[in-house]
Coordinates of C-alpha atoms in Angstrom, one line a residue:
Chain A
M1 CA 0.0 0.0 0.0
N2 CA 3.0 2.3 0.2
F3 CA 3.2 2.3 -3.3
I4 CA -0.3 3.5 -3.8
A5 CA 0.1 6.2 -0.8
L6 CA 3.1 7.7 -2.5
K7 CA 1.6 7.7 -6.0
M8 CA -1.4 9.6 -4.5
L9 CA 0.9 11.9 -2.8
F10 CA 3.1 12.7 -5.7
G11 CA 0.3 12.7 -8.2
D12 CA -1.4 15.9 -6.8
R13 CA 1.5 17.9 -7.3
A14 CA 0.1 21.2 -6.4
K15 CA -0.8 20.0 -2.9
Y16 CA 2.4 18.1 -2.5
L17 CA 4.4 21.4 -3.2
G18 CA 2.1 23.4 -1.0
I19 CA 2.6 21.0 1.9
V20 CA 6.3 20.6 1.2
I21 CA 6.8 24.5 0.9
G22 CA 4.8 25.1 4.2
L23 CA 7.0 22.6 6.0
T24 CA 10.2 23.9 4.3
F25 CA 9.4 27.4 5.4
A26 CA 8.4 26.3 9.0
S27 CA 11.8 24.2 9.1
L28 CA 13.8 27.1 7.8
L29 CA 12.4 29.6 10.2
I30 CA 12.5 27.3 13.2
T31 CA 16.2 26.2 12.4
Q32 CA 17.4 29.8 11.3
Q33 CA 15.9 31.6 14.4
S34 CA 17.0 29.1 16.7
A35 CA 20.6 29.1 15.1
I36 CA 20.8 32.9 15.4
F37 CA 19.7 32.6 18.9
A38 CA 22.3 30.0 19.8
G39 CA 24.9 32.1 17.9
M40 CA 24.0 35.1 20.1
M41 CA 24.0 33.3 23.1
T42 CA 27.4 31.6 22.3
R43 CA 28.7 35.3 22.1
T44 CA 27.7 36.2 25.4
F45 CA 30.5 33.9 26.8
S46 CA 32.8 34.1 23.8
F47 CA 35.5 35.7 25.9
L48 CA 35.4 32.7 28.2
S49 CA 35.7 30.4 25.2
D50 CA 38.7 32.3 23.9
V51 CA 40.5 32.2 27.1
A52 CA 41.0 28.5 27.4
L53 CA 43.7 27.8 29.6
P54 CA 42.5 28.8 33.2
D55 CA 40.4 26.5 35.0
I56 CA 38.7 29.0 37.5
W57 CA 37.8 32.5 37.2
V58 CA 37.6 34.6 40.4
V59 CA 35.4 37.6 40.5
D60 CA 33.8 40.0 42.9
P61 CA 30.9 38.4 44.6
Q62 CA 28.5 40.8 43.0
V63 CA 29.3 39.9 39.5
K64 CA 26.4 38.4 37.7
Y65 CA 27.9 37.6 34.2
I66 CA 31.2 37.9 32.3
D67 CA 30.6 41.6 31.1
D68 CA 29.5 42.7 34.7
I69 CA 32.9 44.1 35.8
R70 CA 33.2 44.8 39.4
P71 CA 36.8 45.7 40.0
M72 CA 38.8 44.3 42.8
Q73 CA 42.1 45.1 44.5
D74 CA 45.2 43.9 42.7
T75 CA 46.3 42.1 45.9
E76 CA 43.4 39.5 45.4
V77 CA 45.7 37.8 43.1
L78 CA 48.2 37.1 45.9
R79 CA 45.5 35.8 48.2
V80 CA 44.1 33.5 45.5
R81 CA 47.6 32.3 44.8
G82 CA 47.9 31.3 48.5
V83 CA 45.1 28.9 48.4
E84 CA 46.0 25.3 48.3
G85 CA 45.6 23.5 45.0
V86 CA 46.3 26.7 42.9
Q87 CA 49.0 26.1 40.3
W88 CA 48.9 29.6 39.3
A89 CA 46.9 32.8 39.4
V90 CA 47.3 35.7 37.2
P91 CA 45.4 39.2 36.9
L92 CA 43.3 40.0 33.8
Y93 CA 41.7 43.3 32.9
K94 CA 38.7 43.7 30.8
G95 CA 37.0 47.1 30.3
S96 CA 35.2 49.3 27.7
L97 CA 37.6 52.2 26.8
A98 CA 37.2 54.6 23.9
M99 CA 39.5 54.7 20.9
R100 CA 40.0 57.8 18.9
R101 CA 40.1 57.4 15.2
T102 CA 42.3 59.4 12.8
D103 CA 39.3 61.4 11.9
G104 CA 38.6 62.3 15.2
T105 CA 35.7 60.1 15.9
Y106 CA 35.6 57.6 18.9
Q107 CA 34.9 53.9 18.9
S108 CA 34.3 52.0 21.9
C109 CA 36.5 48.9 22.4
V110 CA 36.9 46.0 24.8
V111 CA 40.3 46.3 26.1
I112 CA 41.8 43.1 27.5
G113 CA 44.8 43.4 29.6
L114 CA 46.9 40.4 30.0
D115 CA 49.4 39.5 32.7
D116 CA 52.7 41.2 32.0
E117 CA 54.9 38.3 32.8
T118 CA 53.0 35.4 31.3
L119 CA 50.5 37.1 28.8
M120 CA 48.1 34.5 29.9
G121 CA 44.6 34.8 28.4
G122 CA 45.8 36.0 24.9
P123 CA 43.8 35.8 21.7
P124 CA 43.2 32.3 20.5
T125 CA 44.6 33.0 17.0
M126 CA 47.3 35.4 15.9
V127 CA 47.0 36.5 12.3
I128 CA 49.9 38.8 12.1
G129 CA 52.7 39.5 14.7
K130 CA 53.1 37.5 17.9
L131 CA 51.7 37.8 21.5
S132 CA 55.0 38.7 23.0
D133 CA 55.1 42.1 20.8
L134 CA 52.7 43.2 23.4
R135 CA 55.7 44.0 25.6
R136 CA 56.7 46.8 23.4
S137 CA 55.8 50.1 24.8
G138 CA 52.1 50.8 24.1
G139 CA 51.7 47.7 22.0
V140 CA 48.2 46.4 21.3
I141 CA 47.0 43.6 19.2
V142 CA 43.6 44.4 17.5
D143 CA 41.1 41.7 16.3
A144 CA 40.8 41.2 12.6
T145 CA 37.2 42.0 12.4
G146 CA 37.5 45.4 14.3
A147 CA 40.7 46.3 12.4
A148 CA 38.9 46.0 9.0
G149 CA 35.7 47.4 10.3
K150 CA 34.9 49.6 13.0
L151 CA 38.6 50.7 13.7
A152 CA 39.5 51.2 10.0
H153 CA 40.9 54.4 8.7
I154 CA 38.1 56.4 6.7
Q155 CA 39.8 58.0 3.7
P156 CA 38.6 61.5 2.6
D157 CA 37.0 59.6 -0.5
G158 CA 35.0 57.6 2.0
T159 CA 37.0 54.2 1.5
R160 CA 38.2 52.2 4.5
V161 CA 41.7 51.1 5.0
S162 CA 42.2 48.3 7.6
L163 CA 44.2 49.0 10.6
K164 CA 47.6 47.4 10.3
V165 CA 50.7 46.5 12.2
G166 CA 52.8 49.8 12.9
D167 CA 49.6 52.1 12.9
E168 CA 49.3 54.4 15.9
M169 CA 46.1 54.9 17.7
E170 CA 44.8 56.8 21.0
I171 CA 43.1 54.7 23.6
N172 CA 41.5 57.0 26.1
D173 CA 44.0 59.8 25.3
N174 CA 47.0 57.3 25.6
H175 CA 49.4 56.7 22.8
S176 CA 49.5 53.0 21.6
V177 CA 50.8 51.3 18.6
V178 CA 49.3 48.3 16.8
V179 CA 51.9 45.3 17.1
G180 CA 49.6 42.5 16.0
I181 CA 46.2 41.4 14.6
C182 CA 44.3 38.5 15.9
K183 CA 41.1 36.5 15.4
V184 CA 38.5 36.3 18.3
T185 CA 35.3 34.9 18.6
Q186 CA 32.7 37.8 18.1
T187 CA 31.6 39.4 21.3
F188 CA 27.9 39.9 22.1
Q189 CA 28.3 43.8 21.7
A190 CA 30.1 43.2 18.5
N191 CA 32.7 46.0 19.6
P192 CA 36.4 45.5 18.4
V193 CA 38.6 43.8 20.8
I194 CA 42.1 45.1 21.8
Y195 CA 44.6 43.2 23.8
T196 CA 47.5 44.7 25.8
T197 CA 49.5 44.0 29.0
Y198 CA 47.8 44.3 32.2
S199 CA 49.9 47.4 33.3
S200 CA 49.2 49.1 29.9
A201 CA 45.5 48.5 30.1
T202 CA 45.3 49.9 33.7
S203 CA 47.2 52.9 32.6
F204 CA 44.8 53.4 29.6
A205 CA 41.8 53.0 31.9
P206 CA 40.4 56.0 33.8
S207 CA 42.1 56.4 37.1
Q208 CA 40.4 54.5 39.8
R209 CA 41.2 52.7 43.0
L210 CA 40.2 49.4 41.9
L211 CA 41.1 47.9 38.3
L212 CA 41.5 44.1 38.5
S213 CA 38.6 42.6 36.6
F214 CA 39.3 38.9 37.1
V215 CA 41.8 36.6 38.7
T216 CA 42.3 33.6 36.4
V217 CA 43.4 30.4 38.0
K218 CA 45.1 27.1 36.8
A219 CA 44.5 24.3 39.4
K220 CA 47.2 21.8 40.2
P221 CA 46.8 18.5 38.4
G222 CA 44.2 16.2 39.9
Q223 CA 42.3 18.9 41.8
D224 CA 38.5 18.7 42.1
L225 CA 37.7 22.1 40.6
N226 CA 34.4 22.6 42.3
A227 CA 36.1 21.9 45.8
L228 CA 38.9 24.4 44.8
C229 CA 36.3 27.1 43.9
R230 CA 35.0 26.6 47.4
R231 CA 38.3 26.9 49.0
I232 CA 39.1 30.1 47.0
E233 CA 35.8 31.4 48.1
K234 CA 36.4 30.7 51.7
A235 CA 39.9 32.2 51.7
T236 CA 39.2 35.3 49.8
G237 CA 35.5 36.1 50.0
L238 CA 35.3 36.3 46.4
R239 CA 33.3 34.3 44.1
A240 CA 35.1 31.5 42.1
Y241 CA 33.5 29.8 39.0
T242 CA 34.9 27.0 36.8
R243 CA 34.8 28.1 33.2
D244 CA 31.8 26.1 32.3
E245 CA 30.0 27.5 35.4
F246 CA 30.8 31.0 34.5
K247 CA 29.5 30.3 30.9
M248 CA 26.4 29.0 32.4
V249 CA 25.9 31.9 34.8
T250 CA 26.4 34.4 31.7
F251 CA 24.1 32.4 29.6
L252 CA 21.6 32.2 32.2
Y253 CA 21.7 35.9 33.0
Y254 CA 21.0 37.0 29.3
L255 CA 18.3 34.3 29.1
Q256 CA 16.6 35.7 32.3
Y257 CA 17.2 39.6 32.0
T258 CA 17.1 40.2 28.2
G259 CA 14.1 40.1 25.8
M260 CA 16.1 37.8 23.5
P261 CA 14.5 34.4 24.4
I262 CA 11.0 35.7 24.0
N263 CA 11.8 37.4 20.7
F264 CA 13.2 34.4 19.2
L265 CA 10.8 32.1 20.8
T266 CA 8.1 34.3 19.1
A267 CA 9.7 33.8 15.8
V268 CA 10.2 30.1 16.3
A269 CA 6.7 29.8 17.4
L270 CA 5.5 31.8 14.2
G271 CA 7.4 29.2 12.1
F272 CA 5.9 26.4 13.9
L273 CA 2.3 28.0 13.5
V274 CA 2.9 28.8 9.8
G275 CA 3.8 25.1 9.2
V276 CA 0.7 23.8 10.9
A277 CA -1.5 26.3 9.3
I278 CA -0.2 26.0 5.7
S279 CA 1.0 22.4 5.8
G280 CA -1.6 21.0 8.1
Q281 CA -4.5 22.6 6.2
T282 CA -3.1 21.7 2.9
F283 CA -2.4 18.0 4.0
Y284 CA -5.9 17.8 5.5
N285 CA -7.4 19.2 2.3
F286 CA -5.3 16.6 0.4
T287 CA -6.9 13.8 2.4
L288 CA -10.3 15.3 2.0
D289 CA -9.8 15.5 -1.7
N290 CA -8.8 11.9 -1.8
L291 CA -11.5 10.7 0.7
R292 CA -13.6 9.2 -2.1
Y293 CA -10.5 7.1 -3.0
F294 CA -9.8 6.1 0.7
G295 CA -13.4 5.0 0.9
T296 CA -12.9 2.9 -2.2
L297 CA -9.9 1.3 -1.0
K298 CA -11.8 0.5 2.3
A299 CA -14.6 -0.9 0.2
M300 CA -12.2 -3.0 -1.8
G301 CA -10.7 -4.5 1.4
A302 CA -8.3 -2.1 2.8
K303 CA -8.2 -2.2 6.6
N304 CA -8.0 0.9 8.9
G305 CA -4.5 0.0 9.8
M306 CA -3.4 0.1 6.0
L307 CA -5.0 3.4 5.5
L308 CA -3.6 4.7 8.7
R309 CA -0.1 3.6 7.6
M310 CA -0.7 5.2 4.0
I311 CA -1.3 8.5 5.7
L312 CA 1.5 8.4 8.2
L313 CA 3.9 7.4 5.3
Q314 CA 2.5 10.4 3.2
A315 CA 3.0 12.7 6.4
L316 CA 6.4 11.5 7.1
V317 CA 7.7 11.7 3.4
V318 CA 6.4 15.4 3.0
G319 CA 7.9 16.0 6.7
G320 CA 11.2 14.6 5.7
V321 CA 11.4 16.4 2.5
G322 CA 10.3 19.8 4.0
Y323 CA 12.6 19.3 6.8
G324 CA 15.7 18.4 4.6
L325 CA 15.0 21.5 2.4
G326 CA 14.3 23.8 5.4
V327 CA 17.4 22.8 7.4
G328 CA 19.5 22.9 4.0
A329 CA 18.3 26.3 3.4
A330 CA 18.8 27.5 6.9
S331 CA 22.6 26.0 6.7
A332 CA 23.1 27.6 3.4
W333 CA 22.0 31.0 4.4
G334 CA 23.8 30.7 7.7
M335 CA 27.2 30.0 5.9
L336 CA 26.5 32.6 3.2
I337 CA 25.5 35.5 5.5
S338 CA 27.6 34.9 8.6
G339 CA 30.6 34.6 6.4
R340 CA 30.1 38.1 5.1
T341 CA 28.6 39.8 8.0
Q342 CA 28.7 39.8 11.9
L343 CA 25.6 37.8 12.3
A344 CA 25.7 35.2 14.9
F345 CA 24.8 31.9 13.5
R346 CA 25.5 28.5 15.3
L347 CA 23.8 25.3 14.2
P348 CA 24.9 22.5 16.5
W349 CA 23.3 19.1 16.1
H350 CA 20.9 19.6 19.0
L351 CA 19.1 22.3 17.0
L352 CA 18.6 20.0 14.0
V353 CA 17.0 17.4 16.4
V354 CA 14.7 20.2 17.8
S355 CA 13.7 21.4 14.4
A356 CA 13.1 17.7 13.3
V357 CA 10.9 17.1 16.2
A358 CA 9.0 20.2 15.5
V359 CA 8.5 19.2 12.0
L360 CA 7.5 15.9 13.1
V361 CA 4.9 17.3 15.5
I362 CA 3.5 19.5 12.6
C363 CA 3.3 16.4 10.3
L364 CA 1.8 14.1 12.9
S365 CA -0.9 16.6 14.2
S366 CA -1.8 17.3 10.5
A367 CA -1.9 13.4 9.7
A368 CA -3.9 12.9 13.0
L369 CA -6.7 14.9 11.7
S370 CA -6.7 13.2 8.4
I371 CA -6.4 9.8 10.1
H372 CA -9.4 10.6 12.2
K373 CA -11.4 11.6 9.2
V374 CA -10.4 8.4 7.2
M375 CA -11.0 6.0 10.2
K376 CA -14.6 7.4 10.6
L377 CA -15.2 7.1 6.9
E378 CA -18.0 4.7 6.1
P379 CA -17.3 2.4 3.2
A380 CA -20.9 2.9 2.0
V381 CA -19.8 6.4 1.0
V382 CA -18.6 4.7 -2.2
F383 CA -22.2 4.2 -3.5
R384 CA -23.0 7.9 -3.0
S385 CA -22.7 9.7 -6.2
Chain B
M1 CA -28.8 -32.6 4.3
S2 CA -28.4 -30.6 1.1
A3 CA -28.7 -32.0 -2.4
T4 CA -25.7 -32.2 -4.5
I5 CA -25.7 -30.9 -8.2
N6 CA -22.7 -31.4 -10.2
G7 CA -20.5 -32.0 -7.2
T8 CA -21.6 -28.6 -5.5
T9 CA -24.1 -28.3 -2.8
Q10 CA -27.3 -26.4 -3.5
E11 CA -26.6 -23.9 -0.7
A12 CA -23.2 -23.1 -2.2
R13 CA -25.0 -22.2 -5.5
V14 CA -26.9 -19.4 -3.7
A15 CA -24.4 -16.4 -3.5
V16 CA -26.7 -14.0 -1.7
N17 CA -29.6 -14.9 0.6
C18 CA -31.4 -12.0 2.4
K19 CA -34.4 -12.6 4.5
E20 CA -36.6 -10.0 6.1
L21 CA -33.8 -7.4 5.8
T22 CA -34.3 -4.1 7.5
K23 CA -32.2 -0.9 7.8
T24 CA -33.2 2.5 9.1
F25 CA -31.3 5.6 8.8
G26 CA -31.6 8.3 11.6
T27 CA -33.8 8.1 14.7
G28 CA -37.1 9.3 15.9
N29 CA -39.0 11.6 13.6
A30 CA -36.2 11.8 11.3
A31 CA -35.9 8.1 10.9
V32 CA -36.1 6.8 7.3
K33 CA -36.8 3.1 6.8
A34 CA -34.7 2.4 3.7
L35 CA -35.3 -1.3 3.7
R36 CA -38.5 -2.8 5.2
G37 CA -38.1 -6.6 5.1
V38 CA -36.2 -7.4 1.8
N39 CA -36.2 -11.0 0.7
L40 CA -33.8 -11.6 -2.1
E41 CA -31.8 -14.6 -3.5
V42 CA -28.9 -14.3 -5.9
R43 CA -27.5 -17.4 -7.5
S44 CA -24.0 -18.1 -8.5
G45 CA -23.5 -17.5 -12.1
E46 CA -26.4 -15.2 -12.6
L47 CA -26.7 -11.4 -13.3
L48 CA -29.4 -10.1 -11.1
M49 CA -30.6 -6.5 -11.9
L50 CA -32.0 -4.4 -9.1
V51 CA -34.3 -1.6 -10.5
G52 CA -36.7 0.8 -8.9
P53 CA -37.3 4.4 -8.4
S54 CA -34.9 6.6 -6.7
G55 CA -35.1 6.4 -3.0
C56 CA -36.6 2.9 -3.1
G57 CA -33.5 1.4 -1.3
K58 CA -31.5 -0.2 -4.3
T59 CA -28.2 1.3 -3.2
T60 CA -28.8 0.5 0.5
L61 CA -29.6 -3.0 -0.5
I62 CA -26.3 -3.5 -2.4
S63 CA -24.3 -1.6 0.4
V64 CA -25.4 -4.3 2.8
I65 CA -25.0 -7.1 0.4
A66 CA -21.4 -5.9 -0.3
G67 CA -20.8 -5.5 3.4
V68 CA -20.1 -1.8 3.3
L69 CA -23.2 -1.1 5.6
R70 CA -24.5 -3.2 8.5
R71 CA -28.1 -4.2 8.6
D72 CA -30.5 -3.7 11.5
E73 CA -32.5 -6.8 11.4
G74 CA -33.2 -10.0 9.4
D75 CA -30.7 -12.3 7.8
C76 CA -28.2 -11.8 5.1
K77 CA -25.8 -14.4 4.1
I78 CA -23.2 -14.1 1.3
F79 CA -21.7 -17.4 0.5
D80 CA -23.1 -18.6 3.9
Q81 CA -21.1 -16.0 5.6
D82 CA -22.9 -13.4 7.8
Y83 CA -21.2 -10.0 8.1
N84 CA -23.0 -9.3 11.3
R85 CA -21.2 -12.1 12.9
M86 CA -17.9 -11.0 11.8
S87 CA -15.5 -8.3 13.2
E88 CA -14.9 -5.0 11.3
D89 CA -11.7 -6.2 10.1
D90 CA -13.0 -9.6 9.1
T91 CA -15.7 -8.1 7.0
T92 CA -13.2 -5.7 5.2
E93 CA -11.0 -8.6 4.7
F94 CA -13.9 -10.8 3.3
R95 CA -14.8 -7.9 1.0
G96 CA -11.2 -7.7 -0.3
V97 CA -11.2 -11.4 -1.2
N98 CA -14.8 -12.0 -2.2
I99 CA -16.5 -8.9 -3.6
G100 CA -15.8 -6.8 -6.6
F101 CA -17.1 -3.3 -7.1
V102 CA -18.1 -1.3 -10.1
F103 CA -19.2 2.3 -9.2
Q104 CA -21.3 4.8 -11.0
A105 CA -18.4 7.4 -10.9
F106 CA -15.8 4.8 -11.5
N107 CA -13.6 5.9 -8.5
L108 CA -10.4 5.2 -10.2
I109 CA -7.4 6.8 -8.4
P110 CA -6.4 9.6 -10.6
S111 CA -2.7 9.5 -10.0
L112 CA -2.4 5.8 -10.6
T113 CA -2.0 4.5 -14.2
T114 CA -4.7 2.2 -15.7
A115 CA -2.9 -0.9 -14.8
E116 CA -1.9 0.2 -11.3
N117 CA -5.6 1.1 -10.6
V118 CA -6.7 -2.3 -11.8
G119 CA -4.0 -4.1 -9.8
T120 CA -5.1 -2.2 -6.6
P121 CA -7.3 -5.1 -5.2
L122 CA -4.5 -7.4 -5.4
I123 CA -2.1 -5.0 -3.6
I124 CA -4.7 -4.7 -1.1
N125 CA -4.7 -8.6 -0.7
G126 CA -0.9 -8.6 -0.2
M127 CA 0.5 -8.9 -3.7
K128 CA 3.7 -6.9 -4.7
P129 CA 2.8 -3.9 -6.8
R130 CA 5.1 -5.2 -9.8
A131 CA 3.3 -8.7 -9.8
A132 CA 0.1 -7.0 -9.3
V133 CA 0.4 -4.6 -12.2
S134 CA 1.5 -7.6 -14.3
K135 CA -1.7 -9.5 -13.6
A136 CA -3.6 -6.4 -14.1
R137 CA -2.2 -6.0 -17.7
E138 CA -3.5 -9.7 -18.5
I139 CA -7.0 -8.7 -17.6
L140 CA -6.9 -5.3 -19.2
V141 CA -6.0 -7.1 -22.4
Q142 CA -9.4 -9.0 -22.1
V143 CA -11.4 -5.7 -21.7
G144 CA -9.6 -4.5 -24.9
F145 CA -6.8 -2.3 -23.7
D146 CA -3.4 -2.1 -25.6
E147 CA 0.0 -1.2 -23.9
R148 CA -0.3 2.5 -24.4
M149 CA -3.8 2.6 -22.6
M150 CA -2.6 0.6 -19.9
S151 CA 0.1 3.3 -18.9
S152 CA -2.5 6.1 -19.2
L153 CA -4.0 8.0 -16.4
P154 CA -7.7 7.8 -16.0
T155 CA -8.2 11.4 -16.8
D156 CA -6.7 10.5 -20.3
L157 CA -9.5 8.0 -20.9
S158 CA -13.1 8.3 -22.0
G159 CA -16.0 7.6 -19.7
G160 CA -16.6 4.2 -21.5
Q161 CA -12.8 3.4 -21.2
Q162 CA -12.8 4.3 -17.4
Q163 CA -15.8 2.0 -16.8
R164 CA -13.9 -0.9 -18.6
V165 CA -10.8 -0.3 -16.3
A166 CA -13.2 -0.3 -13.3
I167 CA -14.8 -3.6 -14.6
A168 CA -11.2 -5.0 -14.9
R169 CA -10.5 -3.9 -11.4
A170 CA -13.5 -5.5 -10.0
L171 CA -12.6 -8.8 -11.7
V172 CA -8.8 -9.0 -11.3
H173 CA -8.8 -10.7 -7.8
Q174 CA -11.5 -13.2 -9.1
P175 CA -14.1 -12.5 -6.6
R176 CA -17.3 -14.6 -6.1
L177 CA -19.7 -11.5 -6.1
I178 CA -19.8 -8.3 -8.0
V179 CA -21.8 -5.4 -7.1
C180 CA -22.3 -2.7 -9.7
D181 CA -24.0 0.6 -9.0
E182 CA -25.5 2.3 -12.0
P183 CA -22.6 1.2 -14.2
T184 CA -23.9 2.7 -17.4
S185 CA -25.6 5.9 -16.1
A186 CA -22.6 8.0 -16.8
L187 CA -22.2 6.7 -20.3
D188 CA -23.9 7.1 -23.7
G189 CA -26.4 4.2 -24.8
E190 CA -24.0 2.6 -27.1
T191 CA -21.1 2.6 -24.7
G192 CA -23.4 1.6 -21.9
H193 CA -24.4 -1.4 -24.0
K194 CA -20.9 -2.4 -24.7
I195 CA -20.0 -2.2 -20.9
M196 CA -22.9 -4.4 -20.1
E197 CA -21.8 -7.0 -22.7
L198 CA -18.4 -6.9 -21.2
L199 CA -19.8 -7.4 -17.7
H200 CA -22.2 -10.3 -19.0
T201 CA -19.4 -12.1 -20.7
L202 CA -16.4 -11.6 -18.1
G203 CA -18.4 -11.0 -15.0
R204 CA -20.5 -14.3 -14.9
G205 CA -17.5 -16.5 -15.5
E206 CA -16.5 -19.1 -12.8
G207 CA -20.0 -19.3 -11.3
R208 CA -19.7 -15.6 -10.2
A209 CA -22.6 -13.7 -9.3
L210 CA -23.4 -10.1 -10.3
V211 CA -25.9 -7.7 -8.8
V212 CA -26.4 -4.8 -10.9
V213 CA -28.3 -1.6 -9.6
T214 CA -29.7 0.2 -12.6
H215 CA -32.2 2.8 -13.8
D216 CA -31.3 2.1 -17.5
S217 CA -34.1 0.0 -19.1
R218 CA -32.0 -0.3 -22.2
I219 CA -29.6 -2.9 -20.4
Y220 CA -32.5 -5.0 -18.9
E221 CA -31.8 -7.5 -21.7
F222 CA -28.5 -8.5 -20.0
A223 CA -30.2 -9.6 -16.8
D224 CA -30.8 -13.3 -16.0
R225 CA -33.4 -12.1 -13.4
I226 CA -34.8 -8.6 -12.6
A227 CA -35.7 -7.7 -9.0
A228 CA -37.9 -4.5 -8.7
M229 CA -37.8 -2.5 -5.6
E230 CA -40.4 0.0 -4.3
D231 CA -40.3 1.6 -0.8
G232 CA -37.8 -0.6 0.6
R233 CA -39.2 -3.9 -0.5
I234 CA -38.7 -6.3 -3.3
T235 CA -42.1 -6.1 -5.1
Q236 CA -41.3 -8.5 -8.0
V237 CA -38.6 -10.9 -9.2
V238 CA -39.0 -11.8 -12.9
D239 CA -36.8 -13.6 -15.6
S240 CA -37.1 -10.8 -18.2
A241 CA -38.1 -7.2 -18.6
S242 CA -41.2 -8.0 -20.5
Q243 CA -42.6 -9.8 -17.4
L244 CA -42.1 -6.6 -15.2
K245 CA -45.4 -5.1 -14.0
P246 CA -45.7 -1.4 -14.0
M247 CA -44.5 0.2 -10.8
Q248 CA -46.5 2.5 -8.8
K249 CA -43.8 5.1 -8.8
K250 CA -41.9 5.6 -12.1
T251 CA -38.1 4.9 -12.3
D252 CA -36.1 8.0 -13.1

């Protein structure tokens, strides 16, 4: 009966295409919006992803997420180093400072100050130059996207010239020189990222009593990281997170305190509803159009179980095709757009599963209506003209 | 004990045996008694025509005989089997094996080719599509189809050709009873005549019984017996149209 089911489905091309287009659109919208949401949420803790070496991040107890900087005293580094199980602990500065362009305009930048001795916490990939060049006086490493974009020189004719090694710039009225170009994971705010030493960063920053943003910690081998966090907290009165904990805290903060989840959930729900409305309705109409033939098959000896399997097969086939096209289109769109723009797009396998489940629910709910109709169909209907 | 004629019991030669059959649609004031105690016997190998005015209960009666509608009261045995003693699934399976259908509107699935439509009852009975289509082609040759027409879609065929396909579909699984609902009403006189010739020739083979519901008096000549219905009852059963007494209500 699968043969007849598929011939019936493909035979009505207009409805088949209508159902597939509806499901493709739903799958595309659900996958694309979820992937953008996932991409944006990943960017909220991109700094934590880029700084891979430390096991533990020590922050002020009031800090709620990675960008919530509550400066601490520099001496906290020494206190953390004194905790049993700590292999090393180094200071890290993170702040938003204004960079003055050659045309006199200002651009807000994320400035990262690395420990002067170890340069721990540097960018994940160097494109030009090397990390040790930061030790040159006023040396900074600029992220490639920022160098080519927001920090680029704007020529009198309007063309942009990327910032390059050797270019000079002013950060908060302090002279600095570009010594390298790096690649970083895009930040949530999408501001350019500038790396320098801790001492340079704190000299660039406005004068204030407290400047230390984080103490990053490497645990000795074999240490239970959670237990070490608790020991650091007990010894210093600060808050210590493992890297994954800090990512989750940041993720949950954005989830809870921004409207992003609701916005994206609305778009995903819209995709789902569009799928149900267009595909569900068209699939049901397809069944209604074929009701006479389902009745004929029933009269000729097709049991309800056979007809149920026929309808389920039809629903799963259109679901599979629509899902494949939708996910394919979303992936292609993501690759095309995110390569050329700063759009956040992340498509892990979990989202593919979520999208598949959503499409499956649409198909099965559409099929359920059709199945109900066909199951209740009296075979005697075949004799009614 | 039943008498034996040519090795077959007399009961087995009776394809359909209905006694005091009743069927009512609706309840209360809206109740319509479609069958009011129908007594009818259809023998194996005969073509019985069921005639009568609109609303007299012809379609309800063949629906009950074909097992697509449950009776309310009375007895109705099809080859000694009683639908009311079978489960829904068993009834469906019995229909699939024993009953062939020819409908007024043909009811051919538009997306299947002629051969695939004809092979459908075989597929329903578990045959693989390729084998079913192959068998369907054999019977389509008997109803006068060539290779090109076998691969055509129903929409590419004339009304008469579609009805020939429907007849082939009703015969392909060699059922013991064929029920036809107004098989010629959608066709012109000449085509209808040819269709009835086909049904008369192929349909009655192998001791098969045919019940044909019709309004079309031009095809009465193909009947072995004619049963006239009025107001939910069989009022007369005759061997030829000339023996039919005038009905109180005129047929359409």
